Amino acid sequence: MSARRRVGVLVSGRGSNLQALIDAAQMPNYPAEIVLVISNVPEVQGLIRAEQAGIPTRTINHRDYPSRETFEAALNDALKQSRVELLCNAGFMRLLTESFVSCWLDRHLNIHPSLLPAFKGLDTHARVLAAGARITGCTVHFVRAAMDDGPIIAQAAVPVLTGDTEAILAARVLTAEHRLYPHALRLVASGEAQVRGEFVDGMPKGPAEPALFSPPLRGSS
Ligand code: GAR
């Protein structure tokens, strides 16, 4: 296999998506390896997960820097030192400047717990429930300067069910996130998914998966 792409992961908290990427990268044929995990929040679970997997970690606390630019310069220094080629946000909750985003253009991934471009931003699941949506999901996309915006790499659909609370729906979507993020990173690291303009090449040619209907179709309909 050709050399694995060197990946840095940015976290701010629990790091369950980081864990999914760590687990995937331990597979022998996975085209990426995680070489650095950076948290902007000290002592979070994401850092502990990385340490347990033997991955180098850094805490770069945005509160220790006088501006976004100086904080991002520290991020870039650390990423450069570790020769990071691809960057993954995994629950990283800081907006990044246009200058940082352009440094990592088309090499920087984010996961968001909705079917983008719907429900960008915070409190996604509460807003999905309030809107009465029947299907939600998650998206991995290339990062652009606007929040939760950029060319879509992969999505997974998840039904909204009777009796769902925000927590129940979040857990169902999170299970899909843990499958989607390693899949999307594989597509990018292997070169199968590439940006053309504002879209990503590499749409499946088939066979088509059956569509997710919610409510489900009945009999002859
Ligand atoms: C995940 O649900 C991720 O999609 C979301 O934060 C959570 C982080 O969980 N990200 C965003 O909302 C980005 N806009 P994790 O720390 O357990 O991976």
PDB file of C-alpha atoms and ligand atoms in Angstrom:
ATOM      1  CA  MET A   1       0.000   0.000   0.000  1.00  0.00           C
ATOM      2  CA  SER A   2       1.231   3.553  -0.707  1.00  0.00           C
ATOM      3  CA  ALA A   3       2.205   5.744   2.263  1.00  0.00           C
ATOM      4  CA  ARG A   4      -0.625   6.538   4.629  1.00  0.00           C
ATOM      5  CA  ARG A   5      -1.705  10.177   4.800  1.00  0.00           C
ATOM      6  CA  ARG A   6      -0.689  11.946   8.013  1.00  0.00           C
ATOM      7  CA  VAL A   7      -3.819  13.214   9.798  1.00  0.00           C
ATOM      8  CA  GLY A   8      -4.217  15.758  12.588  1.00  0.00           C
ATOM      9  CA  VAL A   9      -7.476  15.829  14.566  1.00  0.00           C
ATOM     10  CA  LEU A  10      -8.905  18.911  16.313  1.00  0.00           C
ATOM     11  CA  VAL A  11     -11.201  18.269  19.287  1.00  0.00           C
ATOM     12  CA  SER A  12     -12.908  20.298  22.014  1.00  0.00           C
ATOM     13  CA  GLY A  13     -14.526  17.591  24.142  1.00  0.00           C
ATOM     14  CA  ARG A  14     -15.716  13.991  24.363  1.00  0.00           C
ATOM     15  CA  GLY A  15     -13.922  12.786  21.248  1.00  0.00           C
ATOM     16  CA  SER A  16     -16.172   9.864  20.314  1.00  0.00           C
ATOM     17  CA  ASN A  17     -15.675  10.651  16.608  1.00  0.00           C
ATOM     18  CA  LEU A  18     -11.936  10.848  17.236  1.00  0.00           C
ATOM     19  CA  GLN A  19     -12.205   7.348  18.742  1.00  0.00           C
ATOM     20  CA  ALA A  20     -13.957   6.100  15.592  1.00  0.00           C
ATOM     21  CA  LEU A  21     -11.099   7.503  13.492  1.00  0.00           C
ATOM     22  CA  ILE A  22      -8.468   6.015  15.839  1.00  0.00           C
ATOM     23  CA  ASP A  23     -10.141   2.596  15.587  1.00  0.00           C
ATOM     24  CA  ALA A  24     -10.372   2.788  11.781  1.00  0.00           C
ATOM     25  CA  ALA A  25      -6.750   3.887  11.423  1.00  0.00           C
ATOM     26  CA  GLN A  26      -5.682   0.738  13.274  1.00  0.00           C
ATOM     27  CA  MET A  27      -6.960  -1.390  10.384  1.00  0.00           C
ATOM     28  CA  PRO A  28      -4.047  -2.577   8.259  1.00  0.00           C
ATOM     29  CA  ASN A  29      -5.312  -1.206   4.922  1.00  0.00           C
ATOM     30  CA  TYR A  30      -6.637   2.125   6.138  1.00  0.00           C
ATOM     31  CA  PRO A  31      -5.086   4.925   4.016  1.00  0.00           C
ATOM     32  CA  ALA A  32      -4.557   7.395   6.897  1.00  0.00           C
ATOM     33  CA  GLU A  33      -2.784   7.490  10.259  1.00  0.00           C
ATOM     34  CA  ILE A  34      -3.469   9.916  13.103  1.00  0.00           C
ATOM     35  CA  VAL A  35      -0.217  11.612  14.036  1.00  0.00           C
ATOM     36  CA  LEU A  36      -1.455  14.437  16.298  1.00  0.00           C
ATOM     37  CA  VAL A  37      -4.554  15.349  18.327  1.00  0.00           C
ATOM     38  CA  ILE A  38      -4.994  18.980  19.385  1.00  0.00           C
ATOM     39  CA  SER A  39      -7.605  20.219  21.844  1.00  0.00           C
ATOM     40  CA  ASN A  40      -8.444  23.867  22.416  1.00  0.00           C
ATOM     41  CA  VAL A  41      -9.948  22.884  25.794  1.00  0.00           C
ATOM     42  CA  PRO A  42      -7.699  21.417  28.530  1.00  0.00           C
ATOM     43  CA  GLU A  43      -8.195  17.949  30.024  1.00  0.00           C
ATOM     44  CA  VAL A  44     -11.020  16.765  27.765  1.00  0.00           C
ATOM     45  CA  GLN A  45     -11.864  13.119  27.138  1.00  0.00           C
ATOM     46  CA  GLY A  46     -10.650  13.402  23.531  1.00  0.00           C
ATOM     47  CA  LEU A  47      -7.090  13.980  24.800  1.00  0.00           C
ATOM     48  CA  ILE A  48      -7.316  10.956  27.085  1.00  0.00           C
ATOM     49  CA  ARG A  49      -8.533   8.776  24.200  1.00  0.00           C
ATOM     50  CA  ALA A  50      -5.549   9.867  22.078  1.00  0.00           C
ATOM     51  CA  GLU A  51      -3.056   9.267  24.911  1.00  0.00           C
ATOM     52  CA  GLN A  52      -4.505   5.787  25.468  1.00  0.00           C
ATOM     53  CA  ALA A  53      -3.938   5.053  21.778  1.00  0.00           C
ATOM     54  CA  GLY A  54      -0.336   6.305  21.980  1.00  0.00           C
ATOM     55  CA  ILE A  55      -1.011   9.343  19.755  1.00  0.00           C
ATOM     56  CA  PRO A  56       0.858  12.596  20.522  1.00  0.00           C
ATOM     57  CA  THR A  57      -1.414  15.335  21.910  1.00  0.00           C
ATOM     58  CA  ARG A  58      -1.254  19.084  22.355  1.00  0.00           C
ATOM     59  CA  THR A  59      -3.504  21.432  24.301  1.00  0.00           C
ATOM     60  CA  ILE A  60      -3.643  24.802  22.568  1.00  0.00           C
ATOM     61  CA  ASN A  61      -6.102  26.769  24.669  1.00  0.00           C
ATOM     62  CA  HIS A  62      -7.599  29.649  22.683  1.00  0.00           C
ATOM     63  CA  ARG A  63      -7.973  31.562  25.963  1.00  0.00           C
ATOM     64  CA  ASP A  64      -4.185  31.782  26.244  1.00  0.00           C
ATOM     65  CA  TYR A  65      -3.933  33.802  23.002  1.00  0.00           C
ATOM     66  CA  PRO A  66      -4.753  37.479  22.464  1.00  0.00           C
ATOM     67  CA  SER A  67      -6.438  36.931  19.062  1.00  0.00           C
ATOM     68  CA  ARG A  68      -7.823  34.282  16.734  1.00  0.00           C
ATOM     69  CA  GLU A  69      -4.819  34.843  14.467  1.00  0.00           C
ATOM     70  CA  THR A  70      -2.244  34.083  17.185  1.00  0.00           C
ATOM     71  CA  PHE A  71      -4.226  31.031  18.339  1.00  0.00           C
ATOM     72  CA  GLU A  72      -4.357  29.737  14.776  1.00  0.00           C
ATOM     73  CA  ALA A  73      -0.645  30.430  14.233  1.00  0.00           C
ATOM     74  CA  ALA A  74       0.021  28.141  17.229  1.00  0.00           C
ATOM     75  CA  LEU A  75      -2.259  25.478  15.693  1.00  0.00           C
ATOM     76  CA  ASN A  76      -0.417  25.750  12.370  1.00  0.00           C
ATOM     77  CA  ASP A  77       3.009  25.517  14.049  1.00  0.00           C
ATOM     78  CA  ALA A  78       2.010  22.298  15.832  1.00  0.00           C
ATOM     79  CA  LEU A  79       0.477  20.808  12.666  1.00  0.00           C
ATOM     80  CA  LYS A  80       3.573  21.685  10.651  1.00  0.00           C
ATOM     81  CA  GLN A  81       5.916  20.184  13.266  1.00  0.00           C
ATOM     82  CA  SER A  82       4.001  16.900  13.005  1.00  0.00           C
ATOM     83  CA  ARG A  83       3.988  17.096   9.177  1.00  0.00           C
ATOM     84  CA  VAL A  84       0.193  16.859   9.094  1.00  0.00           C
ATOM     85  CA  GLU A  85      -1.274  16.524   5.577  1.00  0.00           C
ATOM     86  CA  LEU A  86      -5.004  16.239   6.327  1.00  0.00           C
ATOM     87  CA  LEU A  87      -6.910  17.879   9.163  1.00  0.00           C
ATOM     88  CA  CYS A  88     -10.142  16.552  10.738  1.00  0.00           C
ATOM     89  CA  ASN A  89     -12.428  18.521  13.050  1.00  0.00           C
ATOM     90  CA  ALA A  90     -14.063  16.059  15.436  1.00  0.00           C
ATOM     91  CA  GLY A  91     -16.359  18.059  17.701  1.00  0.00           C
ATOM     92  CA  PHE A  92     -14.027  21.070  17.420  1.00  0.00           C
ATOM     93  CA  MET A  93     -16.159  23.995  18.513  1.00  0.00           C
ATOM     94  CA  ARG A  94     -14.147  27.067  17.418  1.00  0.00           C
ATOM     95  CA  LEU A  95     -14.823  29.113  14.329  1.00  0.00           C
ATOM     96  CA  LEU A  96     -11.687  29.463  12.209  1.00  0.00           C
ATOM     97  CA  THR A  97     -10.607  32.522  10.209  1.00  0.00           C
ATOM     98  CA  GLU A  98     -10.657  32.635   6.440  1.00  0.00           C
ATOM     99  CA  SER A  99      -6.861  32.725   6.460  1.00  0.00           C
ATOM    100  CA  PHE A 100      -6.579  29.440   8.435  1.00  0.00           C
ATOM    101  CA  VAL A 101      -9.280  27.835   6.290  1.00  0.00           C
ATOM    102  CA  SER A 102      -7.462  28.813   3.090  1.00  0.00           C
ATOM    103  CA  CYS A 103      -4.199  27.283   4.417  1.00  0.00           C
ATOM    104  CA  TRP A 104      -6.004  23.930   4.667  1.00  0.00           C
ATOM    105  CA  LEU A 105      -8.332  24.287   1.685  1.00  0.00           C
ATOM    106  CA  ASP A 106      -9.621  20.899   0.491  1.00  0.00           C
ATOM    107  CA  ARG A 107      -7.436  19.131   3.079  1.00  0.00           C
ATOM    108  CA  HIS A 108      -9.680  19.920   6.068  1.00  0.00           C
ATOM    109  CA  LEU A 109     -12.760  17.877   7.038  1.00  0.00           C
ATOM    110  CA  ASN A 110     -15.600  18.489   9.501  1.00  0.00           C
ATOM    111  CA  ILE A 111     -18.462  16.344  10.754  1.00  0.00           C
ATOM    112  CA  HIS A 112     -21.832  17.879  11.558  1.00  0.00           C
ATOM    113  CA  PRO A 113     -24.873  16.047  13.009  1.00  0.00           C
ATOM    114  CA  SER A 114     -27.438  16.966  10.336  1.00  0.00           C
ATOM    115  CA  LEU A 115     -28.076  16.485   6.641  1.00  0.00           C
ATOM    116  CA  LEU A 116     -26.372  19.694   5.515  1.00  0.00           C
ATOM    117  CA  PRO A 117     -27.187  22.252   4.271  1.00  0.00           C
ATOM    118  CA  ALA A 118     -30.134  21.839   6.680  1.00  0.00           C
ATOM    119  CA  PHE A 119     -29.713  22.606  10.392  1.00  0.00           C
ATOM    120  CA  LYS A 120     -26.278  24.214  10.515  1.00  0.00           C
ATOM    121  CA  GLY A 121     -25.046  25.411  13.900  1.00  0.00           C
ATOM    122  CA  LEU A 122     -25.741  24.411  17.488  1.00  0.00           C
ATOM    123  CA  ASP A 123     -28.737  22.603  19.087  1.00  0.00           C
ATOM    124  CA  THR A 124     -29.224  20.680  15.852  1.00  0.00           C
ATOM    125  CA  HIS A 125     -31.344  17.850  17.219  1.00  0.00           C
ATOM    126  CA  ALA A 126     -33.700  20.138  19.176  1.00  0.00           C
ATOM    127  CA  ARG A 127     -34.310  22.118  15.981  1.00  0.00           C
ATOM    128  CA  VAL A 128     -34.849  18.944  13.921  1.00  0.00           C
ATOM    129  CA  LEU A 129     -37.491  17.808  16.450  1.00  0.00           C
ATOM    130  CA  ALA A 130     -39.114  21.265  16.596  1.00  0.00           C
ATOM    131  CA  ALA A 131     -39.353  21.310  12.779  1.00  0.00           C
ATOM    132  CA  GLY A 132     -41.103  17.915  12.689  1.00  0.00           C
ATOM    133  CA  ALA A 133     -38.497  16.516  10.279  1.00  0.00           C
ATOM    134  CA  ARG A 134     -38.908  12.771   9.621  1.00  0.00           C
ATOM    135  CA  ILE A 135     -35.360  12.107   8.512  1.00  0.00           C
ATOM    136  CA  THR A 136     -32.130  13.635   9.749  1.00  0.00           C
ATOM    137  CA  GLY A 137     -28.557  12.385   9.697  1.00  0.00           C
ATOM    138  CA  CYS A 138     -24.968  13.503   9.551  1.00  0.00           C
ATOM    139  CA  THR A 139     -22.557  14.994   7.037  1.00  0.00           C
ATOM    140  CA  VAL A 140     -18.803  15.030   6.516  1.00  0.00           C
ATOM    141  CA  HIS A 141     -17.706  17.975   4.386  1.00  0.00           C
ATOM    142  CA  PHE A 142     -14.639  19.985   3.456  1.00  0.00           C
ATOM    143  CA  VAL A 143     -14.314  23.086   5.612  1.00  0.00           C
ATOM    144  CA  ARG A 144     -15.031  26.563   4.269  1.00  0.00           C
ATOM    145  CA  ALA A 145     -14.993  29.840   6.208  1.00  0.00           C
ATOM    146  CA  ALA A 146     -18.754  29.850   6.886  1.00  0.00           C
ATOM    147  CA  MET A 147     -19.904  27.579   9.728  1.00  0.00           C
ATOM    148  CA  ASP A 148     -20.817  23.984   8.755  1.00  0.00           C
ATOM    149  CA  ASP A 149     -20.412  24.910   5.099  1.00  0.00           C
ATOM    150  CA  GLY A 150     -18.398  23.378   2.269  1.00  0.00           C
ATOM    151  CA  PRO A 151     -18.329  20.608  -0.344  1.00  0.00           C
ATOM    152  CA  ILE A 152     -20.093  17.469   0.925  1.00  0.00           C
ATOM    153  CA  ILE A 153     -18.010  14.289   0.999  1.00  0.00           C
ATOM    154  CA  ALA A 154     -20.493  11.804   2.507  1.00  0.00           C
ATOM    155  CA  GLN A 155     -23.812  11.710   4.363  1.00  0.00           C
ATOM    156  CA  ALA A 156     -25.827   9.167   6.338  1.00  0.00           C
ATOM    157  CA  ALA A 157     -29.604   9.356   6.869  1.00  0.00           C
ATOM    158  CA  VAL A 158     -31.254   8.492  10.205  1.00  0.00           C
ATOM    159  CA  PRO A 159     -35.004   8.378  10.919  1.00  0.00           C
ATOM    160  CA  VAL A 160     -36.657  10.568  13.561  1.00  0.00           C
ATOM    161  CA  LEU A 161     -38.961   8.277  15.586  1.00  0.00           C
ATOM    162  CA  THR A 162     -42.017   8.766  17.775  1.00  0.00           C
ATOM    163  CA  GLY A 163     -40.976   9.465  21.341  1.00  0.00           C
ATOM    164  CA  ASP A 164     -37.542  10.769  20.378  1.00  0.00           C
ATOM    165  CA  THR A 165     -36.011  13.253  22.759  1.00  0.00           C
ATOM    166  CA  GLU A 166     -33.010  15.372  21.862  1.00  0.00           C
ATOM    167  CA  ALA A 167     -30.755  12.871  23.684  1.00  0.00           C
ATOM    168  CA  ILE A 168     -32.254   9.783  22.020  1.00  0.00           C
ATOM    169  CA  LEU A 169     -31.998  11.331  18.555  1.00  0.00           C
ATOM    170  CA  ALA A 170     -28.453  12.579  19.215  1.00  0.00           C
ATOM    171  CA  ALA A 171     -27.384   9.055  20.202  1.00  0.00           C
ATOM    172  CA  ARG A 172     -28.935   7.532  17.049  1.00  0.00           C
ATOM    173  CA  VAL A 173     -27.202  10.109  14.837  1.00  0.00           C
ATOM    174  CA  LEU A 174     -23.903   9.678  16.718  1.00  0.00           C
ATOM    175  CA  THR A 175     -23.896   5.944  15.932  1.00  0.00           C
ATOM    176  CA  ALA A 176     -24.140   6.875  12.239  1.00  0.00           C
ATOM    177  CA  GLU A 177     -21.403   9.523  12.647  1.00  0.00           C
ATOM    178  CA  HIS A 178     -19.015   6.870  13.951  1.00  0.00           C
ATOM    179  CA  ARG A 179     -19.465   4.886  10.723  1.00  0.00           C
ATOM    180  CA  LEU A 180     -19.551   7.882   8.400  1.00  0.00           C
ATOM    181  CA  TYR A 181     -16.398   9.732   9.486  1.00  0.00           C
ATOM    182  CA  PRO A 182     -13.941   6.835   8.946  1.00  0.00           C
ATOM    183  CA  HIS A 183     -15.647   6.153   5.596  1.00  0.00           C
ATOM    184  CA  ALA A 184     -15.325   9.808   4.470  1.00  0.00           C
ATOM    185  CA  LEU A 185     -11.705  10.086   5.612  1.00  0.00           C
ATOM    186  CA  ARG A 186     -10.912   6.897   3.709  1.00  0.00           C
ATOM    187  CA  LEU A 187     -12.420   8.405   0.528  1.00  0.00           C
ATOM    188  CA  VAL A 188     -10.327  11.566   0.891  1.00  0.00           C
ATOM    189  CA  ALA A 189      -7.070   9.921   2.029  1.00  0.00           C
ATOM    190  CA  SER A 190      -7.205   7.359  -0.783  1.00  0.00           C
ATOM    191  CA  GLY A 191      -7.821  10.108  -3.363  1.00  0.00           C
ATOM    192  CA  GLU A 192     -11.247   8.702  -4.345  1.00  0.00           C
ATOM    193  CA  ALA A 193     -13.046  11.884  -3.253  1.00  0.00           C
ATOM    194  CA  GLN A 194     -11.680  15.084  -4.774  1.00  0.00           C
ATOM    195  CA  VAL A 195     -13.045  18.608  -4.854  1.00  0.00           C
ATOM    196  CA  ARG A 196     -14.102  20.010  -8.233  1.00  0.00           C
ATOM    197  CA  GLY A 197     -15.287  23.573  -7.746  1.00  0.00           C
ATOM    198  CA  GLU A 198     -17.745  23.459  -4.874  1.00  0.00           C
ATOM    199  CA  PHE A 199     -18.614  19.762  -5.259  1.00  0.00           C
ATOM    200  CA  VAL A 200     -16.827  16.530  -4.454  1.00  0.00           C
ATOM    201  CA  ASP A 201     -16.348  13.933  -7.179  1.00  0.00           C
ATOM    202  CA  GLY A 202     -16.817  10.309  -6.353  1.00  0.00           C
ATOM    203  CA  MET A 203     -20.594   9.861  -6.284  1.00  0.00           C
ATOM    204  CA  PRO A 204     -21.392   6.146  -6.114  1.00  0.00           C
ATOM    205  CA  LYS A 205     -21.983   4.515  -9.485  1.00  0.00           C
ATOM    206  CA  GLY A 206     -24.140   1.835  -7.917  1.00  0.00           C
ATOM    207  CA  PRO A 207     -25.577  -0.515  -6.960  1.00  0.00           C
ATOM    208  CA  ALA A 208     -27.983   1.976  -5.385  1.00  0.00           C
ATOM    209  CA  GLU A 209     -28.840   1.471  -1.718  1.00  0.00           C
ATOM    210  CA  PRO A 210     -32.615   1.426  -1.101  1.00  0.00           C
ATOM    211  CA  ALA A 211     -33.772   4.893  -0.043  1.00  0.00           C
ATOM    212  CA  LEU A 212     -34.589   5.449   3.618  1.00  0.00           C
ATOM    213  CA  PHE A 213     -38.320   6.196   3.847  1.00  0.00           C
ATOM    214  CA  SER A 214     -39.757   7.537   7.070  1.00  0.00           C
ATOM    215  CA  PRO A 215     -42.543   6.587   7.643  1.00  0.00           C
ATOM    216  CA  PRO A 216     -41.690   3.342   5.790  1.00  0.00           C
ATOM    217  CA  LEU A 217     -43.444   2.494   2.510  1.00  0.00           C
ATOM    218  CA  ARG A 218     -46.254  -0.037   2.731  1.00  0.00           C
ATOM    219  CA  GLY A 219     -47.209  -2.954   0.483  1.00  0.00           C
ATOM    220  CA  SER A 220     -47.855  -1.786  -3.083  1.00  0.00           C
ATOM    221  CA  SER A 221     -47.072   1.922  -2.630  1.00  0.00           C
TER     222      SER A 221
HETATM  223  C1  GAR B   1     -20.659  15.364  17.199  1.00  0.00           C
HETATM  224  O1  GAR B   1     -22.038  15.064  17.205  1.00  0.00           O
HETATM  225  C2  GAR B   1     -20.321  16.267  16.017  1.00  0.00           C
HETATM  226  O2  GAR B   1     -21.066  15.946  14.877  1.00  0.00           O
HETATM  227  C3  GAR B   1     -20.691  17.626  16.554  1.00  0.00           C
HETATM  228  O3  GAR B   1     -20.220  17.617  17.872  1.00  0.00           O
HETATM  229  C4  GAR B   1     -20.295  16.280  18.378  1.00  0.00           C
HETATM  230  C5  GAR B   1     -18.938  15.933  18.955  1.00  0.00           C
HETATM  231  O4  GAR B   1     -18.985  14.692  19.609  1.00  0.00           O
HETATM  232  N1  GAR B   1     -20.103  18.667  15.770  1.00  0.00           N
HETATM  233  C6  GAR B   1     -20.732  19.804  15.461  1.00  0.00           C
HETATM  234  O5  GAR B   1     -21.847  20.082  15.873  1.00  0.00           O
HETATM  235  C7  GAR B   1     -19.949  20.738  14.527  1.00  0.00           C
HETATM  236  N2  GAR B   1     -20.795  21.785  14.077  1.00  0.00           N
HETATM  237  P1  GAR B   1     -17.643  13.898  19.902  1.00  0.00           P
HETATM  238  O6  GAR B   1     -16.720  14.899  20.632  1.00  0.00           O
HETATM  239  O7  GAR B   1     -18.072  12.780  20.802  1.00  0.00           O
HETATM  240  O8  GAR B   1     -17.098  13.453  18.599  1.00  0.00           O
END
